[in-house]
Amino acid sequence: DFLGAIELSSGRTVLFCPRLPASYAIWMGRIKSPAEFQKAYAVDEVLYVDELDAWVERTLVDSSLYLLRGLNTDSGVSTVTTAEF
């Protein structure tokens, strides 16, 4: 799953993409690089999901974390309402 964050104080956007094993490419095709995702989604930065904890610790030193709560109208799935890092 992909995750996203917006730093409210600066407006910077970060996309967190899964770090896929090389075997993924056998069945699903070439694995896109973070730079390709950055260009495709026009975000300021792309990191891997496994780097989320470090990003939160580095970015939210004296800030609050706000979570989106609601229904994804594309998938019909409710968004996560609690943070699990």
mmCIF file of N, CA and C in Angstrom:
data_model
loop_
_atom_site.group_PDB
_atom_site.id
_atom_site.type_symbol
_atom_site.label_atom_id
_atom_site.label_comp_id
_atom_site.label_asym_id
_atom_site.label_seq_id
_atom_site.Cartn_x
_atom_site.Cartn_y
_atom_site.Cartn_z
ATOM 1 N N ASP A 1 0.823 -1.189 0.000
ATOM 2 C CA ASP A 1 0.000 0.000 0.000
ATOM 3 C C ASP A 1 0.867 1.254 0.000
ATOM 4 N N PHE A 2 0.379 2.273 -0.653
ATOM 5 C CA PHE A 2 1.037 3.574 -0.653
ATOM 6 C C PHE A 2 0.420 4.429 0.443
ATOM 7 N N LEU A 3 1.223 5.300 1.013
ATOM 8 C CA LEU A 3 0.757 6.249 2.021
ATOM 9 C C LEU A 3 1.217 7.631 1.599
ATOM 10 N N GLY A 4 0.558 8.649 2.094
ATOM 11 C CA GLY A 4 0.951 10.006 1.766
ATOM 12 C C GLY A 4 0.935 10.891 2.985
ATOM 13 N N ALA A 5 1.718 11.968 2.926
ATOM 14 C CA ALA A 5 1.758 12.933 4.029
ATOM 15 C C ALA A 5 1.930 14.327 3.455
ATOM 16 N N ILE A 6 1.343 15.279 4.152
ATOM 17 C CA ILE A 6 1.516 16.691 3.826
ATOM 18 C C ILE A 6 2.025 17.376 5.081
ATOM 19 N N GLU A 7 3.163 18.032 4.969
ATOM 20 C CA GLU A 7 3.669 18.824 6.082
ATOM 21 C C GLU A 7 2.900 20.145 6.057
ATOM 22 N N LEU A 8 1.989 20.328 6.995
ATOM 23 C CA LEU A 8 1.104 21.493 6.972
ATOM 24 C C LEU A 8 1.848 22.811 7.077
ATOM 25 N N SER A 9 2.951 22.827 7.803
ATOM 26 C CA SER A 9 3.683 24.084 7.982
ATOM 27 C C SER A 9 4.370 24.555 6.702
ATOM 28 N N SER A 10 4.787 23.611 5.860
ATOM 29 C CA SER A 10 5.515 23.983 4.642
ATOM 30 C C SER A 10 4.758 23.673 3.358
ATOM 31 N N GLY A 11 3.775 22.786 3.443
ATOM 32 C CA GLY A 11 3.044 22.368 2.249
ATOM 33 C C GLY A 11 3.742 21.270 1.463
ATOM 34 N N ARG A 12 4.903 20.810 1.971
ATOM 35 C CA ARG A 12 5.632 19.737 1.283
ATOM 36 C C ARG A 12 4.825 18.446 1.311
ATOM 37 N N THR A 13 4.893 17.714 0.195
ATOM 38 C CA THR A 13 4.176 16.451 0.085
ATOM 39 C C THR A 13 5.160 15.296 -0.003
ATOM 40 N N VAL A 14 4.809 14.200 0.668
ATOM 41 C CA VAL A 14 5.662 13.009 0.678
ATOM 42 C C VAL A 14 4.791 11.802 0.358
ATOM 43 N N LEU A 15 5.259 10.992 -0.566
ATOM 44 C CA LEU A 15 4.600 9.735 -0.912
ATOM 45 C C LEU A 15 5.465 8.602 -0.391
ATOM 46 N N PHE A 16 4.859 7.649 0.296
ATOM 47 C CA PHE A 16 5.565 6.482 0.798
ATOM 48 C C PHE A 16 5.125 5.280 -0.034
ATOM 49 N N CYS A 17 6.063 4.676 -0.735
ATOM 50 C CA CYS A 17 5.755 3.533 -1.596
ATOM 51 C C CYS A 17 6.339 2.261 -0.992
ATOM 52 N N PRO A 18 5.750 1.109 -1.330
ATOM 53 C CA PRO A 18 6.287 -0.138 -0.794
ATOM 54 C C PRO A 18 7.636 -0.473 -1.425
ATOM 55 N N ARG A 19 8.504 -1.055 -0.632
ATOM 56 C CA ARG A 19 9.790 -1.544 -1.146
ATOM 57 C C ARG A 19 9.534 -2.987 -1.597
ATOM 58 N N LEU A 20 9.499 -3.191 -2.888
ATOM 59 C CA LEU A 20 9.123 -4.489 -3.435
ATOM 60 C C LEU A 20 10.350 -5.360 -3.685
ATOM 61 N N PRO A 21 10.210 -6.670 -3.485
ATOM 62 C CA PRO A 21 11.326 -7.571 -3.768
ATOM 63 C C PRO A 21 11.528 -7.694 -5.279
ATOM 64 N N ALA A 22 12.725 -8.057 -5.668
ATOM 65 C CA ALA A 22 13.034 -8.203 -7.098
ATOM 66 C C ALA A 22 12.105 -9.214 -7.772
ATOM 67 N N SER A 23 11.665 -10.217 -7.032
ATOM 68 C CA SER A 23 10.769 -11.235 -7.601
ATOM 69 C C SER A 23 9.426 -10.654 -8.054
ATOM 70 N N TYR A 24 9.048 -9.520 -7.530
ATOM 71 C CA TYR A 24 7.800 -8.855 -7.940
ATOM 72 C C TYR A 24 7.807 -8.598 -9.450
ATOM 73 N N ALA A 25 8.948 -8.228 -9.979
ATOM 74 C CA ALA A 25 9.056 -7.875 -11.403
ATOM 75 C C ALA A 25 8.787 -9.065 -12.314
ATOM 76 N N ILE A 26 9.000 -10.268 -11.833
ATOM 77 C CA ILE A 26 8.771 -11.456 -12.654
ATOM 78 C C ILE A 26 7.315 -11.527 -13.084
ATOM 79 N N TRP A 27 6.407 -11.224 -12.168
ATOM 80 C CA TRP A 27 4.976 -11.351 -12.451
ATOM 81 C C TRP A 27 4.318 -10.029 -12.822
ATOM 82 N N MET A 28 4.804 -8.937 -12.262
ATOM 83 C CA MET A 28 4.097 -7.667 -12.425
ATOM 84 C C MET A 28 4.821 -6.662 -13.317
ATOM 85 N N GLY A 29 6.003 -6.989 -13.770
ATOM 86 C CA GLY A 29 6.751 -6.071 -14.621
ATOM 87 C C GLY A 29 7.753 -5.247 -13.834
ATOM 88 N N ARG A 30 8.443 -4.400 -14.550
ATOM 89 C CA ARG A 30 9.513 -3.592 -13.969
ATOM 90 C C ARG A 30 9.024 -2.795 -12.759
ATOM 91 N N ILE A 31 9.860 -2.738 -11.739
ATOM 92 C CA ILE A 31 9.543 -1.985 -10.524
ATOM 93 C C ILE A 31 9.955 -0.534 -10.744
ATOM 94 N N LYS A 32 9.014 0.375 -10.530
ATOM 95 C CA LYS A 32 9.316 1.800 -10.703
ATOM 96 C C LYS A 32 10.186 2.313 -9.567
ATOM 97 N N SER A 33 11.031 3.261 -9.906
ATOM 98 C CA SER A 33 11.918 3.872 -8.913
ATOM 99 C C SER A 33 11.179 4.992 -8.174
ATOM 100 N N PRO A 34 11.683 5.392 -7.001
ATOM 101 C CA PRO A 34 11.085 6.534 -6.311
ATOM 102 C C PRO A 34 11.034 7.786 -7.191
ATOM 103 N N ALA A 35 12.058 8.013 -8.004
ATOM 104 C CA ALA A 35 12.072 9.190 -8.891
ATOM 105 C C ALA A 35 10.929 9.139 -9.902
ATOM 106 N N GLU A 36 10.597 7.946 -10.377
ATOM 107 C CA GLU A 36 9.475 7.813 -11.316
ATOM 108 C C GLU A 36 8.149 8.118 -10.631
ATOM 109 N N PHE A 37 7.981 7.644 -9.401
ATOM 110 C CA PHE A 37 6.759 7.957 -8.652
ATOM 111 C C PHE A 37 6.674 9.447 -8.355
ATOM 112 N N GLN A 38 7.807 10.059 -8.041
ATOM 113 C CA GLN A 38 7.827 11.490 -7.753
ATOM 114 C C GLN A 38 7.359 12.290 -8.962
ATOM 115 N N LYS A 39 7.840 11.915 -10.120
ATOM 116 C CA LYS A 39 7.438 12.610 -11.344
ATOM 117 C C LYS A 39 5.962 12.338 -11.675
ATOM 118 N N ALA A 40 5.541 11.097 -11.555
ATOM 119 C CA ALA A 40 4.170 10.717 -11.909
ATOM 120 C C ALA A 40 3.126 11.380 -11.014
ATOM 121 N N TYR A 41 3.433 11.512 -9.730
ATOM 122 C CA TYR A 41 2.454 12.037 -8.770
ATOM 123 C C TYR A 41 2.739 13.465 -8.330
ATOM 124 N N ALA A 42 3.786 14.061 -8.878
ATOM 125 C CA ALA A 42 4.123 15.470 -8.616
ATOM 126 C C ALA A 42 4.204 15.783 -7.120
ATOM 127 N N VAL A 43 4.912 14.932 -6.384
ATOM 128 C CA VAL A 43 5.133 15.160 -4.957
ATOM 129 C C VAL A 43 6.553 15.666 -4.744
ATOM 130 N N ASP A 44 6.785 16.233 -3.579
ATOM 131 C CA ASP A 44 8.110 16.778 -3.281
ATOM 132 C C ASP A 44 9.149 15.704 -2.978
ATOM 133 N N GLU A 45 8.700 14.595 -2.405
ATOM 134 C CA GLU A 45 9.639 13.559 -1.989
ATOM 135 C C GLU A 45 8.950 12.206 -2.016
ATOM 136 N N VAL A 46 9.700 11.167 -2.335
ATOM 137 C CA VAL A 46 9.194 9.799 -2.272
ATOM 138 C C VAL A 46 10.154 8.982 -1.415
ATOM 139 N N LEU A 47 9.589 8.325 -0.435
ATOM 140 C CA LEU A 47 10.350 7.436 0.449
ATOM 141 C C LEU A 47 9.658 6.076 0.456
ATOM 142 N N TYR A 48 10.354 5.082 0.960
ATOM 143 C CA TYR A 48 9.733 3.766 1.102
ATOM 144 C C TYR A 48 8.932 3.713 2.402
ATOM 145 N N VAL A 49 7.890 2.887 2.418
ATOM 146 C CA VAL A 49 7.037 2.751 3.598
ATOM 147 C C VAL A 49 7.866 2.375 4.819
ATOM 148 N N ASP A 50 8.912 1.563 4.625
ATOM 149 C CA ASP A 50 9.727 1.166 5.781
ATOM 150 C C ASP A 50 10.575 2.319 6.324
ATOM 151 N N GLU A 51 10.548 3.477 5.679
ATOM 152 C CA GLU A 51 11.246 4.666 6.162
ATOM 153 C C GLU A 51 10.296 5.637 6.873
ATOM 154 N N LEU A 52 9.037 5.263 6.995
ATOM 155 C CA LEU A 52 8.027 6.142 7.593
ATOM 156 C C LEU A 52 8.344 6.489 9.042
ATOM 157 N N ASP A 53 8.713 5.493 9.839
ATOM 158 C CA ASP A 53 9.018 5.753 11.256
ATOM 159 C C ASP A 53 10.098 6.821 11.402
ATOM 160 N N ALA A 54 11.177 6.669 10.661
ATOM 161 C CA ALA A 54 12.285 7.626 10.741
ATOM 162 C C ALA A 54 11.840 9.007 10.267
ATOM 163 N N TRP A 55 11.009 9.062 9.228
ATOM 164 C CA TRP A 55 10.514 10.348 8.726
ATOM 165 C C TRP A 55 9.669 11.043 9.792
ATOM 166 N N VAL A 56 8.784 10.289 10.455
ATOM 167 C CA VAL A 56 7.940 10.861 11.505
ATOM 168 C C VAL A 56 8.814 11.410 12.633
ATOM 169 N N GLU A 57 9.791 10.636 13.073
ATOM 170 C CA GLU A 57 10.675 11.089 14.150
ATOM 171 C C GLU A 57 11.463 12.330 13.757
ATOM 172 N N ARG A 58 11.903 12.390 12.520
ATOM 173 C CA ARG A 58 12.708 13.514 12.029
ATOM 174 C C ARG A 58 11.860 14.756 11.766
ATOM 175 N N THR A 59 10.652 14.558 11.271
ATOM 176 C CA THR A 59 9.818 15.669 10.803
ATOM 177 C C THR A 59 8.917 16.245 11.886
ATOM 178 N N LEU A 60 8.443 15.417 12.770
ATOM 179 C CA LEU A 60 7.448 15.862 13.752
ATOM 180 C C LEU A 60 8.053 16.093 15.128
ATOM 181 N N VAL A 61 9.212 16.693 15.169
ATOM 182 C CA VAL A 61 9.898 16.919 16.441
ATOM 183 C C VAL A 61 9.035 17.755 17.384
ATOM 184 N N ASP A 62 8.562 18.881 16.933
ATOM 185 C CA ASP A 62 7.724 19.758 17.763
ATOM 186 C C ASP A 62 6.372 20.009 17.103
ATOM 187 N N SER A 63 5.829 19.003 16.434
ATOM 188 C CA SER A 63 4.581 19.167 15.690
ATOM 189 C C SER A 63 3.568 18.118 16.103
ATOM 190 N N SER A 64 2.359 18.309 15.629
ATOM 191 C CA SER A 64 1.295 17.333 15.849
ATOM 192 C C SER A 64 1.124 16.500 14.595
ATOM 193 N N LEU A 65 0.581 15.313 14.755
ATOM 194 C CA LEU A 65 0.271 14.440 13.637
ATOM 195 C C LEU A 65 -1.239 14.388 13.488
ATOM 196 N N TYR A 66 -1.734 14.814 12.325
ATOM 197 C CA TYR A 66 -3.158 14.789 12.042
ATOM 198 C C TYR A 66 -3.429 13.640 11.082
ATOM 199 N N LEU A 67 -4.471 12.871 11.351
ATOM 200 C CA LEU A 67 -4.801 11.720 10.530
ATOM 201 C C LEU A 67 -6.099 11.954 9.776
ATOM 202 N N LEU A 68 -6.126 11.528 8.532
ATOM 203 C CA LEU A 68 -7.327 11.608 7.717
ATOM 204 C C LEU A 68 -8.284 10.509 8.143
ATOM 205 N N ARG A 69 -9.534 10.866 8.244
ATOM 206 C CA ARG A 69 -10.545 9.890 8.614
ATOM 207 C C ARG A 69 -11.688 10.006 7.631
ATOM 208 N N GLY A 70 -12.050 8.906 7.017
ATOM 209 C CA GLY A 70 -13.154 8.945 6.075
ATOM 210 C C GLY A 70 -13.160 7.744 5.159
ATOM 211 N N LEU A 71 -13.959 7.848 4.109
ATOM 212 C CA LEU A 71 -14.137 6.765 3.167
ATOM 213 C C LEU A 71 -13.425 7.085 1.864
ATOM 214 N N ASN A 72 -12.622 6.161 1.378
ATOM 215 C CA ASN A 72 -11.997 6.304 0.063
ATOM 216 C C ASN A 72 -13.080 5.980 -0.960
ATOM 217 N N THR A 73 -13.484 6.973 -1.719
ATOM 218 C CA THR A 73 -14.598 6.775 -2.650
ATOM 219 C C THR A 73 -14.220 5.910 -3.845
ATOM 220 N N ASP A 74 -12.928 5.750 -4.109
ATOM 221 C CA ASP A 74 -12.505 4.873 -5.211
ATOM 222 C C ASP A 74 -12.612 3.402 -4.819
ATOM 223 N N SER A 75 -12.119 3.069 -3.630
ATOM 224 C CA SER A 75 -12.072 1.665 -3.215
ATOM 225 C C SER A 75 -13.227 1.270 -2.304
ATOM 226 N N GLY A 76 -13.853 2.263 -1.667
ATOM 227 C CA GLY A 76 -14.909 1.955 -0.706
ATOM 228 C C GLY A 76 -14.374 1.560 0.656
ATOM 229 N N VAL A 77 -13.076 1.653 0.854
ATOM 230 C CA VAL A 77 -12.430 1.279 2.114
ATOM 231 C C VAL A 77 -12.300 2.508 3.003
ATOM 232 N N SER A 78 -12.576 2.334 4.283
ATOM 233 C CA SER A 78 -12.412 3.426 5.234
ATOM 234 C C SER A 78 -10.930 3.645 5.520
ATOM 235 N N THR A 79 -10.550 4.894 5.705
ATOM 236 C CA THR A 79 -9.151 5.200 6.032
ATOM 237 C C THR A 79 -8.857 4.780 7.452
ATOM 238 N N VAL A 80 -7.591 4.558 7.711
ATOM 239 C CA VAL A 80 -7.136 4.175 9.052
ATOM 240 C C VAL A 80 -7.352 5.375 9.973
ATOM 241 N N THR A 81 -7.883 5.129 11.153
ATOM 242 C CA THR A 81 -8.146 6.233 12.073
ATOM 243 C C THR A 81 -7.159 6.281 13.224
ATOM 244 N N THR A 82 -6.273 5.295 13.311
ATOM 245 C CA THR A 82 -5.235 5.338 14.333
ATOM 246 C C THR A 82 -3.889 5.098 13.662
ATOM 247 N N ALA A 83 -2.871 5.764 14.173
ATOM 248 C CA ALA A 83 -1.535 5.616 13.589
ATOM 249 C C ALA A 83 -0.868 4.384 14.179
ATOM 250 N N GLU A 84 -0.290 3.570 13.328
ATOM 251 C CA GLU A 84 0.466 2.406 13.759
ATOM 252 C C GLU A 84 1.819 2.480 13.107
ATOM 253 N N PHE A 85 2.861 2.780 13.886
ATOM 254 C CA PHE A 85 4.217 2.900 13.349
ATOM 255 C C PHE A 85 5.098 1.829 13.913
#
